[in-house]
Short mmCIF file of C-alpha atoms in Angstrom, two decimals:
data_model
loop_
_atom_site.label_atom_id
_atom_site.label_comp_id
_atom_site.label_asym_id
_atom_site.label_seq_id
_atom_site.Cartn_x
_atom_site.Cartn_y
_atom_site.Cartn_z
CA MET A 1 117.56 104.89 103.56
CA SER A 2 121.09 106.23 103.92
CA GLY A 3 123.42 105.34 101.08
CA GLY A 4 126.51 105.62 103.26
CA THR A 5 128.92 108.45 103.89
CA HIS A 6 131.30 108.01 100.99
CA ALA A 7 132.01 110.96 98.74
CA GLY A 8 132.03 110.58 95.00
CA ARG A 9 131.38 111.97 91.57
CA TYR A 10 128.04 111.51 89.85
CA ASP A 11 126.30 112.46 86.66
CA VAL A 12 123.58 114.24 88.65
CA ILE A 13 123.34 115.65 92.18
CA ILE A 14 119.78 116.17 93.44
CA VAL A 15 119.26 118.49 96.40
CA GLY A 16 115.86 117.83 97.99
CA GLY A 17 114.25 114.43 98.59
CA GLY A 18 110.58 115.26 98.24
CA ILE A 19 108.41 113.70 95.56
CA MET A 20 110.03 115.86 92.84
CA GLY A 21 113.59 114.93 93.72
CA ALA A 22 112.90 111.26 94.48
CA ALA A 23 110.86 110.74 91.29
CA THR A 24 113.53 112.45 89.19
CA ALA A 25 116.24 110.29 90.73
CA PHE A 26 114.19 107.17 89.99
CA HIS A 27 113.61 108.08 86.34
CA LEU A 28 117.18 109.26 85.73
CA ARG A 29 118.49 105.92 86.93
CA THR A 30 115.92 103.52 85.50
CA LEU A 31 115.30 105.16 82.12
CA TYR A 32 118.64 106.81 81.33
CA GLY A 33 121.20 104.89 83.40
CA LYS A 34 122.59 108.03 85.05
CA SER A 35 124.62 107.88 88.24
CA VAL A 36 122.70 109.93 90.78
CA VAL A 37 123.14 111.05 94.37
CA LEU A 38 120.11 112.36 96.30
CA LEU A 39 120.70 114.63 99.31
CA GLU A 40 117.84 115.24 101.76
CA ARG A 41 118.10 117.38 104.91
CA GLY A 42 115.57 115.21 106.78
CA MET A 43 113.99 111.96 105.65
CA VAL A 44 112.86 111.37 102.07
CA GLY A 45 109.26 112.53 101.71
CA ALA A 46 108.97 113.93 105.23
CA GLY A 47 108.67 117.58 104.15
CA ALA A 48 105.92 119.17 102.07
CA SER A 49 105.50 115.97 100.04
CA GLY A 50 104.42 114.09 103.14
CA VAL A 51 102.12 116.56 104.86
CA ASN A 52 99.81 117.61 102.04
CA PHE A 53 96.20 116.52 101.44
CA GLY A 54 97.01 113.75 98.97
CA ASN A 55 94.87 115.01 96.12
CA VAL A 56 95.53 113.45 92.71
CA ARG A 57 93.58 116.17 90.92
CA ARG A 58 93.61 117.51 87.38
CA GLN A 59 90.47 119.67 87.28
CA GLY A 60 90.76 123.24 88.47
CA ARG A 61 94.42 123.59 87.53
CA PHE A 62 96.22 126.33 85.65
CA LEU A 63 95.45 124.94 82.21
CA PRO A 64 98.98 125.14 80.72
CA GLN A 65 99.87 122.60 83.44
CA MET A 66 97.59 120.00 81.82
CA PRO A 67 100.19 118.23 79.61
CA LEU A 68 102.36 117.78 82.71
CA SER A 69 99.34 116.74 84.78
CA HIS A 70 98.26 114.19 82.14
CA ARG A 71 101.75 112.71 82.06
CA ALA A 72 101.71 112.46 85.85
CA ARG A 73 98.29 110.80 85.87
CA GLU A 74 99.50 108.09 83.50
CA ILE A 75 102.35 107.31 85.91
CA TRP A 76 100.03 107.27 88.93
CA GLY A 77 98.22 104.35 87.30
CA ARG A 78 101.48 102.42 86.97
CA LEU A 79 102.88 102.86 90.49
CA PRO A 80 102.65 99.14 91.41
CA GLU A 81 104.49 98.23 88.21
CA LEU A 82 107.16 100.92 88.69
CA LEU A 83 107.64 100.94 92.45
CA GLY A 84 106.20 97.63 93.64
CA GLU A 85 103.55 99.38 95.77
CA ASP A 86 100.37 101.34 95.07
CA CYS A 87 100.87 104.05 97.73
CA GLU A 88 97.11 103.76 98.44
CA PHE A 89 96.29 105.50 95.16
CA LEU A 90 92.57 105.24 94.38
CA ALA A 91 90.97 106.63 91.21
CA THR A 92 87.75 107.57 92.97
CA GLY A 93 86.97 110.65 90.91
CA GLY A 94 87.07 114.24 92.06
CA LEU A 95 83.92 116.30 92.63
CA ARG A 96 84.11 120.11 92.67
CA VAL A 97 80.94 121.43 94.28
CA ALA A 98 78.98 124.61 93.47
CA TYR A 99 76.82 126.47 95.97
CA SER A 100 75.55 129.24 93.68
CA GLN A 101 74.86 130.08 90.06
CA ALA A 102 78.04 132.12 90.07
CA ASP A 103 79.93 128.94 91.07
CA MET A 104 78.17 127.05 88.27
CA ALA A 105 79.28 129.66 85.76
CA VAL A 106 82.88 129.10 86.88
CA LEU A 107 82.48 125.35 86.38
CA GLU A 108 80.86 125.73 82.95
CA LYS A 109 83.72 127.96 81.81
CA HIS A 110 86.27 125.44 83.07
CA VAL A 111 84.54 122.55 81.28
CA ASN A 112 84.77 124.36 77.95
CA GLU A 113 88.35 125.55 78.38
CA ALA A 114 89.65 122.23 79.75
CA ARG A 115 88.31 120.37 76.72
CA ASP A 116 90.91 122.16 74.58
CA TRP A 117 93.57 120.68 76.90
CA ASP A 118 92.24 117.14 76.52
CA LEU A 119 90.59 117.08 79.94
CA HIS A 120 86.98 115.92 79.72
CA LEU A 121 84.77 116.68 82.70
CA ASP A 122 81.13 115.94 83.59
CA LEU A 123 79.00 118.93 84.63
CA LEU A 124 76.16 117.74 86.84
CA GLY A 125 73.00 119.53 87.95
CA GLN A 126 71.22 119.31 91.28
CA ASN A 127 69.04 116.30 90.42
CA ALA A 128 72.02 114.25 89.28
CA ILE A 129 73.90 115.23 92.42
CA ARG A 130 71.03 114.17 94.68
CA SER A 131 70.70 110.86 92.86
CA ARG A 132 74.36 109.87 93.07
CA TRP A 133 75.48 111.43 96.37
CA PRO A 134 72.40 111.99 98.58
CA TRP A 135 74.62 112.73 101.60
CA LEU A 136 75.80 116.06 100.12
CA GLY A 137 74.53 119.23 101.79
CA PRO A 138 71.10 120.59 100.77
CA ASP A 139 72.42 123.85 99.34
CA VAL A 140 74.67 122.21 96.73
CA VAL A 141 73.33 123.26 93.31
CA GLY A 142 75.69 121.35 91.03
CA ALA A 143 79.20 119.95 90.63
CA LEU A 144 81.94 119.10 88.20
CA MET A 145 83.11 115.48 88.13
CA SER A 146 86.60 114.50 86.98
CA PRO A 147 86.20 110.72 86.88
CA ASP A 148 89.88 109.78 86.63
CA ASP A 149 91.05 111.92 89.53
CA GLY A 150 91.52 110.44 92.98
CA HIS A 151 93.76 110.43 96.01
CA ALA A 152 96.78 108.71 97.56
CA ASN A 153 98.63 108.60 100.84
CA PRO A 154 101.22 111.41 100.74
CA ARG A 155 103.30 109.77 103.48
CA LEU A 156 103.96 106.79 101.20
CA VAL A 157 104.66 108.16 97.73
CA ALA A 158 108.00 110.01 97.92
CA PRO A 159 109.55 107.33 100.19
CA ALA A 160 108.40 104.68 97.70
CA PHE A 161 110.13 106.54 94.86
CA GLY A 162 113.21 106.93 97.08
CA ARG A 163 113.35 103.22 97.91
CA ALA A 164 112.86 102.24 94.27
CA ALA A 165 115.57 104.69 93.20
CA LYS A 166 117.95 103.25 95.76
CA ARG A 167 117.22 99.68 94.64
CA ALA A 168 118.07 100.80 91.10
CA GLY A 169 121.41 102.20 92.22
CA VAL A 170 120.80 105.82 93.27
CA VAL A 171 122.88 106.84 96.29
CA VAL A 172 120.53 108.38 98.88
CA HIS A 173 121.76 110.43 101.83
CA GLU A 174 119.14 111.37 104.45
CA GLN A 175 119.75 113.67 107.44
CA CYS A 176 122.21 115.38 105.11
CA GLU A 177 121.60 119.13 105.05
CA VAL A 178 123.53 120.98 102.37
CA ALA A 179 125.96 123.63 103.63
CA ASP A 180 127.47 124.87 100.36
CA ILE A 181 127.06 124.53 96.62
CA ALA A 182 129.90 125.68 94.36
CA ARG A 183 130.15 125.81 90.59
CA GLU A 184 133.42 124.36 89.26
CA ALA A 185 134.92 124.03 85.81
CA THR A 186 133.45 120.56 85.29
CA GLY A 187 130.24 120.82 87.26
CA PHE A 188 129.21 121.29 90.88
CA ARG A 189 130.66 120.56 94.30
CA VAL A 190 128.13 120.14 97.11
CA THR A 191 129.25 120.04 100.74
CA ALA A 192 126.89 118.86 103.48
CA LYS A 193 126.94 119.84 107.15
CA THR A 194 127.91 116.25 107.89
CA GLY A 195 131.17 116.85 106.03
CA LEU A 196 130.10 114.77 103.02
CA GLU A 197 131.31 116.24 99.72
CA VAL A 198 130.00 115.14 96.32
CA ARG A 199 130.66 116.34 92.79
CA GLY A 200 128.49 116.13 89.70
CA GLU A 201 128.12 117.44 86.18
CA VAL A 202 124.51 118.46 86.76
CA LEU A 203 122.65 119.79 89.80
CA LEU A 204 118.87 119.58 90.26
CA ASN A 205 117.45 122.02 92.78
CA SER A 206 114.27 120.39 94.14
CA ALA A 207 114.54 121.82 97.65
CA GLY A 208 110.97 123.09 98.03
CA TYR A 209 110.74 126.50 99.71
CA TRP A 210 114.53 126.47 100.18
CA GLY A 211 114.91 126.05 96.43
CA GLY A 212 114.40 129.79 96.23
CA ARG A 213 117.57 130.32 98.26
CA ILE A 214 119.59 128.06 95.97
CA ALA A 215 118.28 129.88 92.91
CA ALA A 216 119.15 133.23 94.49
CA ASP A 217 122.70 132.02 95.18
CA PHE A 218 123.07 131.51 91.43
CA GLY A 219 121.76 134.98 90.59
CA GLU A 220 118.11 134.00 90.06
CA PRO A 221 115.98 135.43 92.89
CA VAL A 222 112.30 134.46 92.91
CA PRO A 223 109.31 135.69 94.94
CA ILE A 224 108.63 132.69 97.18
CA VAL A 225 107.23 132.60 100.71
CA PRO A 226 106.80 129.73 103.22
CA ARG A 227 103.32 128.80 104.42
CA GLY A 228 101.82 125.95 106.42
CA PRO A 229 98.85 123.98 105.00
CA GLN A 230 96.27 123.08 107.64
CA MET A 231 95.34 119.39 107.56
CA ALA A 232 93.31 117.20 109.90
CA VAL A 233 91.65 113.79 110.07
CA THR A 234 88.58 112.38 111.80
CA GLU A 235 87.95 109.19 113.65
CA PRO A 236 87.18 106.20 111.36
CA LEU A 237 83.62 105.97 110.02
CA PRO A 238 81.79 103.48 107.80
CA TYR A 239 83.05 104.06 104.27
CA PHE A 240 80.55 106.06 102.18
CA MET A 241 82.33 108.98 100.50
CA GLU A 242 84.07 107.78 97.38
CA PRO A 243 84.98 110.92 95.39
CA VAL A 244 87.36 113.59 96.63
CA LEU A 245 85.31 116.71 97.42
CA GLY A 246 86.34 120.31 96.84
CA GLY A 247 84.58 123.62 96.54
CA VAL A 248 84.56 126.25 93.81
CA SER A 249 84.79 129.25 96.09
CA SER A 250 85.52 127.77 99.53
CA ASN A 251 88.86 126.10 98.66
CA ILE A 252 88.17 123.37 101.23
CA TYR A 253 88.61 119.72 100.30
CA LEU A 254 88.02 116.36 101.93
CA ARG A 255 88.40 112.68 101.17
CA GLN A 256 87.67 109.42 102.95
CA VAL A 257 90.25 106.65 103.05
CA LYS A 258 89.25 103.00 102.92
CA ARG A 259 90.02 102.67 106.65
CA GLY A 260 87.16 105.12 107.20
CA ASN A 261 88.95 108.30 108.33
CA VAL A 262 88.00 111.57 106.61
CA VAL A 263 91.00 113.77 105.77
CA PHE A 264 90.34 117.47 105.21
CA GLY A 265 92.31 120.64 104.52
CA GLY A 266 92.47 123.83 102.53
CA GLY A 267 91.48 127.41 103.21
CA LEU A 268 93.83 129.80 104.98
CA ARG A 269 97.43 128.73 105.61
CA GLY A 270 99.33 129.20 108.83
CA PRO A 271 102.73 130.69 109.68
CA VAL A 272 105.81 128.45 109.75
CA GLU A 273 109.46 128.59 110.73
CA THR A 274 112.09 127.61 108.19
CA ASP A 275 115.43 127.34 110.09
CA PRO A 276 114.91 124.64 111.24
CA PRO A 277 111.63 123.85 109.48
CA ARG A 278 108.75 123.77 111.93
CA GLY A 279 105.04 124.44 111.81
CA ARG A 280 102.13 124.08 114.20
CA PRO A 281 98.47 123.74 113.21
CA VAL A 282 96.37 126.80 114.03
CA PRO A 283 93.25 125.65 115.94
CA GLU A 284 91.16 128.61 114.75
CA LEU A 285 91.83 127.67 111.13
CA SER A 286 90.90 124.04 111.73
CA ILE A 287 87.64 125.10 113.38
CA ALA A 288 86.83 127.32 110.39
CA GLN A 289 87.61 124.43 108.03
CA TRP A 290 85.34 122.09 109.95
CA GLY A 291 82.34 124.36 109.55
CA ARG A 292 82.77 124.21 105.79
CA VAL A 293 83.36 120.46 105.85
CA VAL A 294 79.99 119.95 107.58
CA ARG A 295 78.36 122.18 104.98
CA PHE A 296 79.66 119.73 102.34
CA VAL A 297 78.51 116.66 104.27
CA PRO A 298 76.08 117.42 107.12
CA ALA A 299 76.29 113.82 108.39
CA LEU A 300 79.81 114.59 109.63
CA ALA A 301 78.48 116.92 112.33
CA GLY A 302 79.52 115.58 115.73
CA VAL A 303 82.33 113.40 114.36
CA GLN A 304 85.58 113.59 116.33
CA VAL A 305 88.67 115.16 114.78
CA ILE A 306 91.58 113.12 116.11
CA ARG A 307 94.70 114.74 114.65
CA SER A 308 95.88 117.83 112.80
CA TRP A 309 99.20 118.68 111.18
CA THR A 310 101.03 121.10 108.96
CA GLY A 311 104.43 121.54 107.30
CA VAL A 312 106.44 123.99 105.20
CA GLU A 313 105.40 124.60 101.60
CA GLY A 314 106.80 127.20 99.19
CA TYR A 315 104.37 129.53 97.43
CA MET A 316 105.26 131.67 94.42
CA ASP A 317 103.52 135.02 94.07
CA ASP A 318 101.99 133.95 90.73
CA ASP A 319 100.96 130.50 92.06
CA ILE A 320 103.01 128.78 89.33
CA PRO A 321 106.01 126.51 90.04
CA VAL A 322 109.56 126.90 88.75
CA MET A 323 110.72 124.15 86.37
CA GLY A 324 113.44 123.88 83.77
CA GLU A 325 117.08 124.76 83.22
CA SER A 326 118.71 127.73 84.92
CA GLY A 327 118.91 131.00 83.06
CA THR A 328 122.32 131.82 84.51
CA THR A 329 124.23 128.61 85.20
CA PRO A 330 124.90 125.75 82.74
CA GLY A 331 124.13 122.37 84.28
CA LEU A 332 121.76 123.76 86.91
CA PHE A 333 118.08 122.75 86.79
CA HIS A 334 115.16 123.80 88.99
CA ALA A 335 111.95 122.06 90.14
CA PHE A 336 110.54 123.83 93.21
CA GLY A 337 107.80 126.20 94.42
CA PHE A 338 104.76 124.04 93.65
CA CYS A 339 102.45 126.22 95.73
CA GLY A 340 100.60 123.42 97.49
CA HIS A 341 99.44 121.67 94.31
CA GLY A 342 102.51 119.66 93.35
CA PHE A 343 101.51 116.27 94.75
CA GLN A 344 99.56 115.12 91.68
CA LEU A 345 102.25 116.53 89.39
CA GLY A 346 105.14 114.90 91.25
CA PRO A 347 105.59 111.67 89.25
CA GLY A 348 105.28 113.65 86.02
CA VAL A 349 107.74 116.28 87.20
CA GLY A 350 110.21 113.49 87.89
CA ALA A 351 109.77 112.04 84.40
CA VAL A 352 110.02 115.45 82.71
CA MET A 353 113.06 116.65 84.64
CA ALA A 354 114.86 113.36 84.06
CA GLU A 355 114.10 113.59 80.35
CA LEU A 356 115.25 117.20 80.19
CA ILE A 357 118.46 116.53 82.10
CA ALA A 358 119.33 113.36 80.18
CA THR A 359 118.41 114.45 76.64
CA GLY A 360 118.39 118.24 76.72
CA ARG A 361 114.71 118.42 75.80
CA THR A 362 111.29 117.23 76.90
CA VAL A 363 108.19 116.35 74.92
CA THR A 364 106.06 117.90 77.68
CA PRO A 365 105.82 121.71 77.41
CA ILE A 366 107.04 123.49 80.55
CA ASP A 367 107.95 126.93 79.19
CA PRO A 368 105.28 128.72 81.30
CA PHE A 369 107.13 127.56 84.43
CA HIS A 370 110.61 128.76 83.49
CA ILE A 371 112.50 130.84 86.00
CA ARG A 372 113.16 133.51 83.36
CA ARG A 373 109.75 135.00 84.15
CA PHE A 374 111.41 136.58 87.21
CA GLU A 375 114.32 138.16 85.35
CA SER A 376 113.26 141.61 86.51
CA LEU A 377 114.20 140.57 90.06
CA LYS A 378 117.83 139.91 89.17
CA PRO A 379 120.33 142.26 90.81
CA ALA A 380 121.49 145.05 88.47
#
């Protein structure tokens, strides 16, 4: 997907070619006509955006994220129109399962609170569960159904945005790790380790975990740590499990793709290396996950797990991402630290950041995610 090695000056430089950066590049070009260059240290979508579970989920979120999540969900439904491919997105519904009355109380509270954020969910008791999904484990006592949620293939989405952005005129440089970012009188100068140098009026920092380093370089340190999600997939089975499954208290989730494989993840995260980025699945964590997966769906006992993987994700200490303009540097914008739940938000983040960069405002409220909440960490 390389856009060549020529230097140049652009309206916007984007550092980080995950789903946030690629979607922002696409919207900046197609909606606002901006000249954009996208710099990615590896391949577009090969980092955290490509190794996650693939959950297109709105229920269970930090509720002030709902306007952003709703905007993202609307875009998910238009991927074929926008990108020319559906990225295997399926609106199968998402089912959050309760194993106790305490779990049910959590679900009931979420139903009532989410309604105020225009998210309407179906709370189901044990009889309804048994009638609709008889293959669920016998100790499930209820569940919360979000009928418009679903899942997609994370390996396809960010690259699809990147290809569509490039077709629209965005210059994309892959295998292009950034070595230096400097603020100049008229914008930014970014130098890559390849020797490429680009200039732009605006810089978007969408570099995932490494976005924290860029923010710190501009006097905005944030509490972010790298962790490795633990994902795995089974051999293909006859298709039977339509909704995405998750737990209230177990934090394990699973989904079945149309080809029959069951993808699962969640629970504890493993250690990773960041320079260069590298992670290895932890077998003990996968074994612990599998025990909980079989509790969800006992019929999966004895099925073969054929592959596991991980990657590097950035986690903020308050589990809330960083989005918006810089508090220290005019022309600098941030969109990073999505704490393992940015996949569903990604298309919406791209639309919002493009709108904010191009017009100076956004109709979608993102104040709770502003980097100013970490002002106490700034050096004296």
